[in-house]
Amino acid sequence: MKILQINSSARTEGAASTRIADSLVARLMDRQPGATLEVRDLAKEPAAQLDDVAVTARMTPPEARTPWQAARAAQDDALIQQLLCADIVVIGAPMYNFNISAHLKNWIDGIVKPGVTFRYTETGPVGLIGGKTVYIALTRGGFYRDTPADTPAHHLKHVFAFLGITDVHFVYAEGMARGPDVAAKAFRDADDQIIQLVA
């Protein structure tokens, strides 16, 4: 069993979403003796932004790419390989301005690649990397669960379904900006959700 943990907070230390993702991983590894873990902290090791070089490289056959294009394509290929090798993906996903972080958006742009993680057919796109389980630790300063404003959950569920991954679970920690007592309760609630999910 291989677990890939993606931390997407802008903070390198003390991020609530990373703390909950760590708890998820610890619980999963307790349940899966011998499981291995690979961690990518996008604040320390960011995924490259989708730019002209990246787009052009994707539209150019590998043998015709410039060295610059080949190097840029290799960055996305490395992200995809990390994902393909994982059985379980755990993502720490804070809400920034009602959506996911730029770090996580860049990672998604890197892994969503036609012909590799999905393909187009006459009846529409088909995901190519099913069979994985994804756990997402959602943290936010306010309360958005089960509302139209829960943009991160809607977006992430749609992205992974597009890639063929439908076994997606969320752990919520909300009200983190409403004072220490509310934040402490949010962490306790998250721990309870983790216990139920992993059990």
Coordinates of C-alpha atoms in Angstrom, one line a residue:
M1 CA 0.0 0.0 0.0
K2 CA 1.4 3.3 -1.1
I3 CA 0.1 6.6 0.3
L4 CA 0.8 10.0 -1.3
Q5 CA 0.3 13.0 0.9
I6 CA -0.1 16.4 -0.8
N7 CA 0.1 19.5 1.5
S8 CA -1.2 22.5 -0.3
S9 CA -1.2 25.3 2.4
A10 CA 0.8 28.4 1.7
R11 CA 2.3 27.9 5.2
T12 CA 5.4 25.8 5.6
E13 CA 4.7 25.3 9.4
G14 CA 1.6 25.2 11.5
A15 CA -1.0 24.7 8.8
A16 CA -4.3 23.3 10.1
S17 CA -4.9 21.4 6.9
T18 CA -1.5 19.8 7.1
R19 CA -2.1 18.8 10.8
I20 CA -5.4 17.1 9.8
A21 CA -3.8 15.4 6.8
D22 CA -1.0 14.1 9.1
S23 CA -3.7 12.7 11.4
L24 CA -5.4 11.0 8.4
V25 CA -2.1 9.5 7.3
A26 CA -1.2 8.3 10.7
R27 CA -4.6 6.6 11.1
L28 CA -4.3 5.0 7.7
M29 CA -0.8 3.7 8.3
D30 CA -2.0 2.2 11.6
R31 CA -4.6 0.3 9.7
Q32 CA -2.2 -0.7 6.9
P33 CA 0.9 -2.3 8.4
G34 CA 3.8 -2.0 5.9
A35 CA 2.3 0.9 4.1
T36 CA 4.8 3.4 2.6
L37 CA 4.3 7.2 2.6
E38 CA 5.5 9.9 0.2
V39 CA 4.9 13.5 1.1
R40 CA 5.0 16.5 -1.2
D41 CA 4.7 19.9 0.5
L42 CA 3.7 22.3 -2.3
A43 CA 4.8 25.3 -0.2
K44 CA 8.3 23.9 -0.1
E45 CA 8.3 22.0 -3.4
P46 CA 5.7 23.8 -5.6
A47 CA 4.3 22.5 -8.8
A48 CA 5.1 24.7 -11.7
Q49 CA 2.4 27.1 -12.9
L50 CA 0.7 26.2 -16.2
D51 CA 2.3 28.6 -18.7
D52 CA 3.0 28.9 -22.4
V53 CA 5.9 26.5 -22.3
A54 CA 3.9 23.8 -20.6
V55 CA 1.0 24.1 -22.9
T56 CA 3.2 24.1 -26.0
A57 CA 5.1 21.1 -24.7
R58 CA 1.9 19.2 -24.4
M59 CA 0.9 20.0 -27.9
T60 CA 4.3 19.0 -29.3
P61 CA 5.5 15.4 -29.9
P62 CA 8.3 14.5 -27.4
E63 CA 10.9 14.1 -30.2
A64 CA 10.1 17.6 -31.5
R65 CA 10.3 19.4 -28.2
T66 CA 13.0 22.0 -27.4
P67 CA 15.2 21.3 -24.4
W68 CA 13.2 23.9 -22.5
Q69 CA 9.9 22.3 -23.4
A70 CA 11.2 18.8 -22.6
A71 CA 12.3 20.0 -19.1
R72 CA 9.0 21.6 -18.5
A73 CA 7.1 18.5 -19.6
A74 CA 9.2 16.4 -17.3
Q75 CA 8.0 18.4 -14.3
D76 CA 4.4 17.5 -14.9
D77 CA 5.4 13.9 -15.8
A78 CA 7.0 13.6 -12.4
L79 CA 3.8 14.7 -10.6
I80 CA 1.8 12.3 -12.6
Q81 CA 4.1 9.4 -11.8
Q82 CA 3.8 10.2 -8.1
L83 CA 0.1 10.0 -8.4
L84 CA 0.0 6.8 -10.5
C85 CA 2.2 5.0 -8.0
A86 CA -0.1 5.8 -5.1
D87 CA -3.0 3.6 -3.9
I88 CA -4.3 6.3 -1.5
V89 CA -3.9 10.1 -1.8
V90 CA -4.3 12.4 1.2
I91 CA -4.6 16.1 0.5
G92 CA -4.5 19.0 2.9
A93 CA -6.6 21.7 1.3
P94 CA -7.2 25.0 3.0
M95 CA -9.8 27.4 1.6
Y96 CA -8.4 30.7 0.4
N97 CA -10.8 33.3 -0.9
F98 CA -13.5 30.7 -1.4
N99 CA -11.4 28.2 -3.3
I100 CA -8.4 26.0 -3.2
S101 CA -4.9 27.4 -2.9
A102 CA -2.9 28.4 -6.0
H103 CA -0.4 25.6 -4.9
L104 CA -3.1 23.0 -5.3
K105 CA -4.4 24.4 -8.5
N106 CA -1.0 24.2 -10.0
W107 CA -0.6 20.6 -8.9
I108 CA -4.0 19.8 -10.5
D109 CA -3.0 21.5 -13.7
G110 CA 0.1 19.3 -13.7
I111 CA -1.7 16.0 -13.3
V112 CA -4.7 16.6 -15.6
K113 CA -3.1 15.5 -18.9
P114 CA -4.9 14.3 -22.0
G115 CA -3.8 10.9 -23.2
V116 CA -2.2 10.1 -19.8
T117 CA -4.7 10.7 -16.9
F118 CA -7.7 11.1 -19.2
R119 CA -8.6 10.8 -22.8
Y120 CA -11.3 12.2 -25.1
T121 CA -13.7 9.8 -26.8
E122 CA -16.7 10.2 -29.1
T123 CA -19.0 10.2 -26.1
G124 CA -16.9 12.6 -24.0
P125 CA -13.8 12.4 -21.7
V126 CA -12.9 9.2 -19.9
G127 CA -10.7 9.1 -16.8
L128 CA -7.7 6.7 -16.9
I129 CA -6.6 6.5 -13.3
G130 CA -9.4 4.9 -11.3
G131 CA -9.0 2.4 -8.5
K132 CA -7.5 4.9 -6.0
T133 CA -8.9 6.4 -2.8
V134 CA -8.6 10.1 -2.0
Y135 CA -9.0 11.7 1.4
I136 CA -9.2 15.5 1.5
A137 CA -8.8 17.5 4.7
L138 CA -10.7 20.7 4.1
T139 CA -10.0 23.6 6.5
R140 CA -11.6 27.0 6.4
G141 CA -12.2 30.1 8.6
G142 CA -16.0 30.1 8.2
F143 CA -18.7 27.5 7.7
Y144 CA -19.4 26.3 4.2
R145 CA -20.0 22.6 4.4
D146 CA -23.0 21.4 2.3
T147 CA -23.6 24.9 0.9
P148 CA -23.2 26.3 -2.7
A149 CA -20.2 28.2 -1.4
D150 CA -18.3 25.0 -0.7
T151 CA -16.4 25.5 -3.9
P152 CA -13.3 23.5 -2.9
A153 CA -15.2 20.3 -2.3
H154 CA -17.3 20.7 -5.5
H155 CA -14.2 21.4 -7.5
L156 CA -12.0 18.6 -6.1
K157 CA -14.7 16.0 -6.4
H158 CA -15.3 17.0 -10.0
V159 CA -11.6 16.9 -10.9
F160 CA -11.0 13.5 -9.5
A161 CA -14.1 12.1 -11.1
F162 CA -12.9 13.5 -14.4
L163 CA -9.7 11.4 -13.9
G164 CA -11.7 8.3 -13.0
I165 CA -11.4 8.5 -9.2
T166 CA -14.8 8.4 -7.6
D167 CA -13.8 7.1 -4.1
V168 CA -13.3 10.6 -2.6
H169 CA -13.8 11.4 1.1
F170 CA -13.8 14.8 2.9
V171 CA -12.8 15.7 6.4
Y172 CA -14.0 19.1 7.4
A173 CA -12.5 21.5 10.0
E174 CA -14.5 24.7 9.9
G175 CA -14.7 28.0 11.8
M176 CA -11.0 28.1 12.3
A177 CA -11.1 31.9 12.3
R178 CA -13.9 32.1 14.9
G179 CA -11.6 32.0 18.0
P180 CA -9.5 29.3 19.8
D181 CA -12.5 27.4 21.3
V182 CA -14.2 27.0 17.9
A183 CA -10.9 26.0 16.3
A184 CA -10.2 23.4 19.0
K185 CA -13.7 22.0 18.5
A186 CA -13.0 21.9 14.7
F187 CA -9.9 19.8 15.3
R188 CA -11.9 17.4 17.6
D189 CA -14.6 17.1 15.0
A190 CA -12.1 16.3 12.3
D191 CA -10.5 13.6 14.4
D192 CA -14.0 12.0 14.9
Q193 CA -14.6 12.1 11.1
I194 CA -11.2 10.5 10.5
I195 CA -12.0 7.7 12.9
Q196 CA -15.3 7.0 11.2
L197 CA -13.8 7.1 7.7
V198 CA -10.8 4.9 8.3
A199 CA -12.7 2.4 10.4

